[in-house]
Amino acid sequence: MSVVGSENNHGPPPEVSLSLPTSPHARAKRRIATLMDEVEVLKQDKATKQRFELSRILRAGLTSHRKTTYYVSQGRAIRCMVVLYTPIEDLIAENDRRCEHTDGDANIEQDRLQRGYIELTKALPWIHEKLASFEHEESDEMLRKLKRGADAARGDDTGTLKELVASWVNNDCRPTPLIRTSDKHRRGFVSDACGKLLCPAEWRWDDPVIRAGIRDRTAAFIVSENSWPLFMYQDYDADVENLERGLMKSKLLIMAFKAIFTSPSSANEVDGKGDGTDIIENHRRAQRQSDQTKVKTCVASIIGMQKIRFALSNITSWRTVDGDFDYQIYWSNIVDFFENAPGPAARGRVNELLEWWTRKVFGKNHRQDLTPDVVSRMSVSALATQRQEKEDAVFDSD
């Protein structure tokens, strides 16, 4: 028993290491090499993650840049095709108000805002859906970019017409001295040529009493937005007994429209007679519907009228009120002329005016009128039908 007990006291036999003795220096070098490999793997993983993150940021930035560029470019149409002054937010707010209050109660100003919103959705067909789907922050950002484009376009157009209108007036009126394209101080009522074009339709600029009264800004001769300027009339002459005759038909308006919406050089192709000759070569829109052309021409001509008056005036920077003349009310008066006709007879004359503008700007192209019924009666279709009938006759005779 004592032998067994003594054997148990020794415990299990010690484990024998199978390692072969190596140099501590060599082992340290291998551990360092292993750690360096692990560090390199970590660096590669980190670099991969950084490249991925950078790529994500660049894609997001590129997407944001594309959105910014798109919205800014689209916004350039707003001050030309929709409204000249009204903030986009006001148009949206009025449409929202009408959606929430269906009683149909609206004043004149609210009707103007709603018409503006409708024109906005025509000029930018995607905006209504965007406004419905975007969060508030996204919507605000989009509207800021649209406004940036709108303001930039108005500034560009104003600067372009400042020089062009001077050259047009010089060519048509031959003033002495000629109007300098780079200087506005000698324009306005100081200039006989500009003064006649800016003169209200109810007065005659050639009358020295009227001319002096306008220049001296007397109470008897107040030039305000309540008068139609002569530059808006065909041949710059108005019939006080029929003030609608020739209104909105001046050569200057058409030239301004074309300079803004096609190219400055195309403005020289205007004949000014109103007979509908092919005056545009580089602006053929075969697929444009007739009613869309009318609407866009109407609104665009309104814009042209605003900018022409500014170009003829002697004010050097854009502002809403020039002396006694309020541009915003002037804008409303022109819109009301087109939109608020007193009856069907007046509406018919407005439609004739829009047809006149359409011919003057887009020429006599009528591809939109080539309906299947019209095409079927033309010689190509008629010949095809005749040939088929002859084939059918031969087949029946056999």
Short mmCIF file of C-alpha atoms in Angstrom, two decimals:
data_model
loop_
_atom_site.label_atom_id
_atom_site.label_comp_id
_atom_site.label_asym_id
_atom_site.label_seq_id
_atom_site.Cartn_x
_atom_site.Cartn_y
_atom_site.Cartn_z
CA MET A 1 0.00 0.00 0.00
CA SER A 2 2.79 2.33 0.81
CA VAL A 3 4.32 1.78 -2.57
CA VAL A 4 1.06 2.60 -4.35
CA GLY A 5 0.54 5.68 -2.26
CA SER A 6 3.98 6.93 -2.99
CA GLU A 7 3.43 6.43 -6.72
CA ASN A 8 0.16 8.47 -6.63
CA ASN A 9 1.94 11.37 -4.98
CA HIS A 10 4.11 11.89 -8.10
CA GLY A 11 1.01 12.93 -10.25
CA PRO A 12 0.76 12.60 -14.10
CA PRO A 13 3.96 12.54 -16.09
CA PRO A 14 5.05 15.94 -17.45
CA GLU A 15 4.23 16.78 -21.13
CA VAL A 16 7.24 16.57 -23.39
CA SER A 17 7.69 19.57 -25.80
CA LEU A 18 8.24 18.56 -29.42
CA SER A 19 9.74 21.94 -30.39
CA LEU A 20 13.29 22.17 -31.58
CA PRO A 21 15.36 24.89 -30.06
CA THR A 22 15.74 27.97 -32.35
CA SER A 23 17.43 31.31 -32.09
CA PRO A 24 15.36 33.97 -30.22
CA HIS A 25 16.54 36.51 -32.77
CA ALA A 26 15.19 34.41 -35.65
CA ARG A 27 11.85 33.93 -33.88
CA ALA A 28 11.56 37.69 -33.29
CA LYS A 29 12.24 38.43 -36.96
CA ARG A 30 9.52 35.99 -38.04
CA ARG A 31 7.02 37.51 -35.60
CA ILE A 32 7.83 40.98 -36.94
CA ALA A 33 7.41 39.75 -40.53
CA THR A 34 4.02 38.22 -39.66
CA LEU A 35 2.88 41.42 -37.97
CA MET A 36 4.02 43.44 -40.97
CA ASP A 37 1.98 41.17 -43.27
CA GLU A 38 -1.06 41.67 -41.05
CA VAL A 39 -0.50 45.45 -41.08
CA GLU A 40 -0.25 45.38 -44.88
CA VAL A 41 -3.52 43.44 -45.11
CA LEU A 42 -5.16 45.97 -42.80
CA LYS A 43 -3.82 48.82 -44.93
CA GLN A 44 -5.20 47.22 -48.07
CA ASP A 45 -8.58 46.72 -46.42
CA LYS A 46 -8.57 50.32 -45.26
CA ALA A 47 -7.55 51.56 -48.71
CA THR A 48 -10.32 49.51 -50.30
CA LYS A 49 -12.85 50.95 -47.88
CA GLN A 50 -11.54 54.47 -48.51
CA ARG A 51 -11.77 54.01 -52.26
CA PHE A 52 -15.28 52.68 -51.91
CA GLU A 53 -16.27 55.58 -49.68
CA LEU A 54 -14.59 58.08 -51.99
CA SER A 55 -16.34 56.53 -54.95
CA ARG A 56 -19.65 56.76 -53.11
CA ILE A 57 -19.02 60.40 -52.24
CA LEU A 58 -18.00 61.20 -55.81
CA ARG A 59 -21.08 59.49 -57.17
CA ALA A 60 -23.24 61.37 -54.70
CA GLY A 61 -21.47 64.60 -55.56
CA LEU A 62 -21.80 63.97 -59.28
CA THR A 63 -25.48 63.18 -58.85
CA SER A 64 -25.94 66.36 -56.81
CA HIS A 65 -24.04 68.37 -59.42
CA ARG A 66 -26.15 66.92 -62.20
CA LYS A 67 -29.31 67.76 -60.29
CA THR A 68 -28.07 71.29 -59.67
CA THR A 69 -27.16 71.77 -63.32
CA TYR A 70 -30.49 70.33 -64.43
CA TYR A 71 -32.63 72.43 -62.10
CA VAL A 72 -30.70 75.62 -62.85
CA SER A 73 -31.01 75.06 -66.61
CA GLN A 74 -34.70 74.26 -66.31
CA GLY A 75 -35.24 77.32 -64.15
CA ARG A 76 -34.08 79.58 -66.98
CA ALA A 77 -37.46 79.07 -68.64
CA ILE A 78 -39.51 80.33 -65.71
CA ARG A 79 -39.08 84.10 -66.16
CA CYS A 80 -39.52 83.68 -69.91
CA MET A 81 -42.39 81.20 -70.12
CA VAL A 82 -44.28 81.39 -66.82
CA VAL A 83 -44.11 84.56 -64.69
CA LEU A 84 -41.81 87.54 -64.69
CA TYR A 85 -41.93 88.55 -61.02
CA THR A 86 -44.01 86.23 -58.85
CA PRO A 87 -42.04 83.84 -56.62
CA ILE A 88 -42.54 80.17 -57.50
CA GLU A 89 -43.54 79.51 -53.90
CA ASP A 90 -46.57 81.81 -54.31
CA LEU A 91 -47.77 79.85 -57.34
CA ILE A 92 -47.44 76.56 -55.45
CA ALA A 93 -49.18 77.98 -52.38
CA GLU A 94 -52.15 79.12 -54.45
CA ASN A 95 -52.54 75.70 -56.06
CA ASP A 96 -52.38 74.11 -52.61
CA ARG A 97 -55.01 76.55 -51.35
CA ARG A 98 -57.36 75.58 -54.16
CA CYS A 99 -56.84 71.90 -53.44
CA GLU A 100 -57.79 72.44 -49.80
CA HIS A 101 -60.66 74.87 -50.45
CA THR A 102 -62.88 73.66 -53.26
CA ASP A 103 -65.51 76.36 -52.89
CA GLY A 104 -64.16 78.11 -56.02
CA ASP A 105 -63.90 81.48 -54.30
CA ALA A 106 -60.92 83.41 -55.70
CA ASN A 107 -60.04 87.01 -56.45
CA ILE A 108 -58.28 88.38 -59.53
CA GLU A 109 -54.81 88.08 -58.03
CA GLN A 110 -55.42 84.47 -56.98
CA ASP A 111 -56.62 83.65 -60.49
CA ARG A 112 -53.39 85.13 -61.86
CA LEU A 113 -51.36 82.99 -59.49
CA GLN A 114 -53.21 79.84 -60.51
CA ARG A 115 -52.74 80.59 -64.19
CA GLY A 116 -49.07 81.00 -63.42
CA TYR A 117 -48.96 77.60 -61.71
CA ILE A 118 -50.64 75.97 -64.70
CA GLU A 119 -48.09 77.57 -67.03
CA LEU A 120 -45.33 76.36 -64.68
CA THR A 121 -46.50 72.75 -65.02
CA LYS A 122 -46.59 73.17 -68.80
CA ALA A 123 -43.08 74.59 -68.97
CA LEU A 124 -41.74 72.04 -66.43
CA PRO A 125 -44.03 68.98 -66.73
CA TRP A 126 -42.14 67.05 -64.05
CA ILE A 127 -42.42 69.66 -61.29
CA HIS A 128 -45.91 68.75 -60.06
CA GLU A 129 -44.86 65.15 -59.33
CA LYS A 130 -41.60 66.27 -57.72
CA LEU A 131 -43.42 68.62 -55.37
CA ALA A 132 -45.72 65.79 -54.34
CA SER A 133 -42.94 63.27 -53.66
CA PHE A 134 -40.12 65.41 -52.22
CA GLU A 135 -39.56 66.10 -48.56
CA HIS A 136 -39.71 69.75 -47.50
CA GLU A 137 -35.92 70.19 -47.53
CA GLU A 138 -35.58 68.61 -50.97
CA SER A 139 -38.37 70.75 -52.32
CA ASP A 140 -36.81 73.94 -50.94
CA GLU A 141 -33.44 73.04 -52.44
CA MET A 142 -35.01 72.37 -55.84
CA LEU A 143 -36.88 75.69 -55.79
CA ARG A 144 -33.70 77.59 -54.85
CA LYS A 145 -31.89 76.11 -57.85
CA LEU A 146 -34.79 76.87 -60.16
CA LYS A 147 -34.83 80.46 -58.94
CA ARG A 148 -31.09 80.75 -59.54
CA GLY A 149 -31.57 79.73 -63.15
CA ALA A 150 -34.58 82.02 -63.57
CA ASP A 151 -32.75 85.08 -62.28
CA ALA A 152 -29.67 84.33 -64.36
CA ALA A 153 -31.72 84.03 -67.54
CA ARG A 154 -33.49 87.34 -66.91
CA GLY A 155 -30.14 89.04 -66.39
CA ASP A 156 -28.71 87.52 -69.56
CA ASP A 157 -31.72 88.50 -71.66
CA THR A 158 -31.77 92.03 -70.28
CA GLY A 159 -28.08 92.48 -71.07
CA THR A 160 -28.53 91.09 -74.58
CA LEU A 161 -31.45 93.36 -75.43
CA LYS A 162 -29.73 96.44 -74.00
CA GLU A 163 -27.32 96.40 -76.94
CA LEU A 164 -29.60 94.94 -79.59
CA VAL A 165 -32.50 97.34 -79.05
CA ALA A 166 -30.13 100.29 -79.44
CA SER A 167 -28.93 98.99 -82.80
CA TRP A 168 -32.49 98.27 -83.95
CA VAL A 169 -33.66 101.76 -83.04
CA ASN A 170 -30.64 103.25 -84.83
CA ASN A 171 -31.50 101.29 -87.99
CA ASP A 172 -35.22 102.03 -87.94
CA CYS A 173 -35.34 105.60 -86.63
CA ARG A 174 -31.94 107.03 -87.68
CA PRO A 175 -31.67 109.29 -84.60
CA THR A 176 -29.08 112.08 -84.38
CA PRO A 177 -26.87 111.37 -82.57
CA LEU A 178 -27.08 107.60 -82.77
CA ILE A 179 -27.83 105.69 -79.58
CA ARG A 180 -24.74 104.11 -78.08
CA THR A 181 -25.20 100.39 -77.49
CA SER A 182 -23.10 100.44 -74.32
CA ASP A 183 -24.66 103.54 -72.73
CA LYS A 184 -28.18 103.93 -71.36
CA HIS A 185 -27.92 107.46 -70.01
CA ARG A 186 -28.94 109.03 -73.33
CA ARG A 187 -31.98 106.83 -73.76
CA GLY A 188 -35.46 107.20 -72.31
CA PHE A 189 -37.35 110.43 -72.91
CA VAL A 190 -34.08 112.32 -73.32
CA SER A 191 -33.80 110.68 -76.74
CA ASP A 192 -36.37 111.62 -79.38
CA ALA A 193 -36.25 108.13 -80.89
CA CYS A 194 -36.64 106.28 -77.59
CA GLY A 195 -39.08 108.87 -76.29
CA LYS A 196 -41.44 108.32 -79.23
CA LEU A 197 -41.40 104.56 -78.69
CA LEU A 198 -42.03 104.95 -74.95
CA CYS A 199 -44.73 107.60 -75.44
CA PRO A 200 -48.25 106.54 -74.31
CA ALA A 201 -50.57 105.61 -77.18
CA GLU A 202 -53.06 108.37 -76.30
CA TRP A 203 -50.52 111.14 -76.94
CA ARG A 204 -48.44 112.31 -79.88
CA TRP A 205 -44.72 112.63 -79.25
CA ASP A 206 -44.38 115.10 -82.11
CA ASP A 207 -46.46 117.64 -80.18
CA PRO A 208 -43.87 119.89 -78.45
CA VAL A 209 -46.21 120.57 -75.52
CA ILE A 210 -46.70 116.87 -74.85
CA ARG A 211 -43.00 116.15 -75.33
CA ALA A 212 -42.00 118.90 -72.88
CA GLY A 213 -44.63 117.80 -70.36
CA ILE A 214 -43.40 114.22 -70.41
CA ARG A 215 -39.78 115.25 -70.06
CA ASP A 216 -40.58 117.65 -67.22
CA ARG A 217 -42.79 114.99 -65.57
CA THR A 218 -45.70 117.38 -65.09
CA ALA A 219 -48.95 116.22 -63.52
CA ALA A 220 -50.75 116.56 -66.86
CA PHE A 221 -48.46 114.06 -68.59
CA ILE A 222 -47.81 111.16 -66.22
CA VAL A 223 -46.25 108.16 -67.93
CA SER A 224 -47.38 105.07 -66.07
CA GLU A 225 -48.29 101.43 -66.58
CA ASN A 226 -51.86 102.56 -67.28
CA SER A 227 -50.91 103.49 -70.86
CA TRP A 228 -49.83 101.26 -73.72
CA PRO A 229 -46.44 102.44 -75.06
CA LEU A 230 -46.22 103.05 -78.80
CA PHE A 231 -43.43 100.49 -79.25
CA MET A 232 -46.12 97.82 -78.77
CA TYR A 233 -48.03 98.92 -81.89
CA GLN A 234 -47.56 97.99 -85.51
CA ASP A 235 -45.56 100.75 -87.23
CA TYR A 236 -45.35 102.39 -83.76
CA ASP A 237 -48.63 104.19 -84.38
CA ALA A 238 -51.90 103.86 -82.43
CA ASP A 239 -55.47 104.71 -83.39
CA VAL A 240 -56.99 106.43 -80.35
CA GLU A 241 -60.46 105.52 -81.66
CA ASN A 242 -59.52 101.84 -81.87
CA LEU A 243 -56.63 101.18 -79.51
CA GLU A 244 -56.75 97.42 -80.08
CA ARG A 245 -55.81 97.78 -83.73
CA GLY A 246 -52.14 96.95 -84.23
CA LEU A 247 -51.50 96.39 -80.51
CA MET A 248 -48.85 93.70 -79.80
CA LYS A 249 -47.83 93.64 -83.48
CA SER A 250 -44.71 95.78 -83.58
CA LYS A 251 -41.58 94.74 -85.40
CA LEU A 252 -39.59 95.47 -82.26
CA LEU A 253 -41.55 92.89 -80.26
CA ILE A 254 -40.94 90.14 -82.80
CA MET A 255 -37.24 90.97 -83.02
CA ALA A 256 -36.94 90.82 -79.23
CA PHE A 257 -38.77 87.50 -79.10
CA LYS A 258 -36.50 85.95 -81.70
CA ALA A 259 -33.34 87.37 -80.14
CA ILE A 260 -34.26 85.77 -76.80
CA PHE A 261 -35.78 82.47 -77.92
CA THR A 262 -33.89 81.61 -81.11
CA SER A 263 -30.73 83.65 -81.64
CA PRO A 264 -29.77 87.34 -81.87
CA SER A 265 -28.92 86.97 -85.56
CA SER A 266 -32.38 85.56 -86.38
CA ALA A 267 -33.95 88.83 -85.22
CA ASN A 268 -32.73 90.44 -88.44
CA GLU A 269 -35.00 88.15 -90.48
CA VAL A 270 -38.19 89.94 -89.45
CA ASP A 271 -40.10 91.66 -92.26
CA GLY A 272 -42.47 93.54 -89.96
CA LYS A 273 -45.48 93.23 -92.27
CA GLY A 274 -47.36 90.56 -90.38
CA ASP A 275 -48.17 88.43 -93.43
CA GLY A 276 -46.63 85.24 -92.11
CA THR A 277 -43.56 84.71 -94.27
CA ASP A 278 -41.01 82.04 -93.37
CA ILE A 279 -38.86 84.22 -91.14
CA ILE A 280 -37.15 81.48 -89.14
CA GLU A 281 -34.91 78.83 -90.59
CA ASN A 282 -33.29 77.45 -87.47
CA HIS A 283 -36.36 77.09 -85.29
CA ARG A 284 -38.56 74.55 -87.02
CA ARG A 285 -40.54 72.57 -84.50
CA ALA A 286 -42.50 70.14 -86.62
CA GLN A 287 -43.96 68.21 -83.72
CA ARG A 288 -45.12 71.20 -81.71
CA GLN A 289 -48.85 71.32 -81.23
CA SER A 290 -50.62 74.45 -82.42
CA ASP A 291 -52.19 75.31 -79.08
CA GLN A 292 -48.86 74.95 -77.23
CA THR A 293 -47.21 77.22 -79.77
CA LYS A 294 -49.88 79.85 -79.22
CA VAL A 295 -49.58 79.79 -75.47
CA LYS A 296 -45.79 79.91 -75.42
CA THR A 297 -45.70 82.63 -78.04
CA CYS A 298 -48.19 84.66 -76.04
CA VAL A 299 -46.30 84.48 -72.79
CA ALA A 300 -42.92 84.96 -74.42
CA SER A 301 -44.13 88.05 -76.26
CA ILE A 302 -45.19 89.48 -72.91
CA ILE A 303 -41.68 88.97 -71.59
CA GLY A 304 -40.27 90.70 -74.66
CA MET A 305 -42.47 93.73 -74.06
CA GLN A 306 -41.15 94.09 -70.52
CA LYS A 307 -37.52 93.87 -71.52
CA ILE A 308 -37.89 96.16 -74.50
CA ARG A 309 -39.25 98.93 -72.34
CA PHE A 310 -36.35 98.52 -69.94
CA ALA A 311 -33.89 98.57 -72.85
CA LEU A 312 -35.45 101.78 -74.21
CA SER A 313 -35.39 103.50 -70.82
CA ASN A 314 -32.42 105.30 -69.28
CA ILE A 315 -32.36 103.34 -66.02
CA THR A 316 -29.12 101.38 -65.75
CA SER A 317 -30.18 98.57 -63.41
CA TRP A 318 -33.35 96.54 -63.26
CA ARG A 319 -36.01 97.64 -60.80
CA THR A 320 -39.73 97.08 -60.53
CA VAL A 321 -40.71 100.77 -60.56
CA ASP A 322 -39.24 103.31 -62.98
CA GLY A 323 -40.47 106.75 -61.96
CA ASP A 324 -44.27 106.51 -62.18
CA PHE A 325 -44.13 103.28 -64.21
CA ASP A 326 -44.71 100.01 -62.32
CA TYR A 327 -43.45 97.05 -64.35
CA GLN A 328 -45.29 94.48 -62.27
CA ILE A 329 -48.69 96.10 -62.85
CA TYR A 330 -47.74 96.57 -66.51
CA TRP A 331 -47.10 92.82 -66.68
CA SER A 332 -50.53 92.12 -65.17
CA ASN A 333 -52.22 94.46 -67.65
CA ILE A 334 -50.71 92.57 -70.58
CA VAL A 335 -51.61 89.16 -69.14
CA ASP A 336 -55.17 90.36 -68.56
CA PHE A 337 -55.40 91.53 -72.17
CA PHE A 338 -54.80 87.96 -73.33
CA GLU A 339 -56.53 86.05 -70.56
CA ASN A 340 -59.51 88.19 -69.55
CA ALA A 341 -61.26 88.95 -72.82
CA PRO A 342 -64.69 90.51 -72.12
CA GLY A 343 -66.53 88.13 -74.47
CA PRO A 344 -66.36 85.70 -77.39
CA ALA A 345 -65.75 88.43 -79.97
CA ALA A 346 -62.73 89.75 -78.06
CA ARG A 347 -61.52 86.19 -77.48
CA GLY A 348 -61.70 85.59 -81.20
CA ARG A 349 -59.52 88.65 -81.84
CA VAL A 350 -57.01 87.42 -79.26
CA ASN A 351 -56.87 84.03 -81.01
CA GLU A 352 -56.28 85.79 -84.33
CA LEU A 353 -53.46 87.76 -82.72
CA LEU A 354 -51.88 84.55 -81.42
CA GLU A 355 -52.19 82.99 -84.87
CA TRP A 356 -50.44 86.05 -86.28
CA TRP A 357 -47.63 85.65 -83.75
CA THR A 358 -47.35 81.95 -84.52
CA ARG A 359 -46.95 82.64 -88.24
CA LYS A 360 -44.50 85.48 -87.65
CA VAL A 361 -42.27 83.44 -85.37
CA PHE A 362 -42.61 79.88 -86.61
CA GLY A 363 -43.39 80.55 -90.27
CA LYS A 364 -45.99 78.70 -92.33
CA ASN A 365 -45.04 75.16 -91.35
CA HIS A 366 -48.16 73.04 -90.81
CA ARG A 367 -46.81 69.54 -90.22
CA GLN A 368 -48.97 69.28 -87.10
CA ASP A 369 -51.98 69.51 -89.43
CA LEU A 370 -50.93 66.47 -91.46
CA THR A 371 -53.49 64.14 -89.92
CA PRO A 372 -53.96 60.60 -91.28
CA ASP A 373 -57.13 61.74 -93.05
CA VAL A 374 -55.30 64.59 -94.81
CA VAL A 375 -52.35 62.36 -95.74
CA SER A 376 -54.69 59.72 -97.16
CA ARG A 377 -55.91 62.19 -99.78
CA MET A 378 -52.40 63.12 -100.97
CA SER A 379 -50.82 61.66 -104.11
CA VAL A 380 -48.43 59.21 -102.43
CA SER A 381 -51.22 57.54 -100.50
CA ALA A 382 -53.64 57.85 -103.42
CA LEU A 383 -51.15 56.12 -105.77
CA ALA A 384 -50.60 53.31 -103.27
CA THR A 385 -54.35 52.79 -103.07
CA GLN A 386 -54.72 52.78 -106.87
CA ARG A 387 -51.93 50.25 -107.32
CA GLN A 388 -53.50 47.98 -104.74
CA GLU A 389 -56.88 48.27 -106.45
CA LYS A 390 -55.31 47.24 -109.78
CA GLU A 391 -53.67 44.22 -108.12
CA ASP A 392 -56.97 43.23 -106.60
CA ALA A 393 -58.72 43.57 -109.97
CA VAL A 394 -56.18 41.29 -111.69
CA PHE A 395 -56.50 38.72 -108.91
CA ASP A 396 -60.31 38.75 -109.13
CA SER A 397 -60.25 38.33 -112.93
CA ASP A 398 -58.15 35.17 -112.59
#
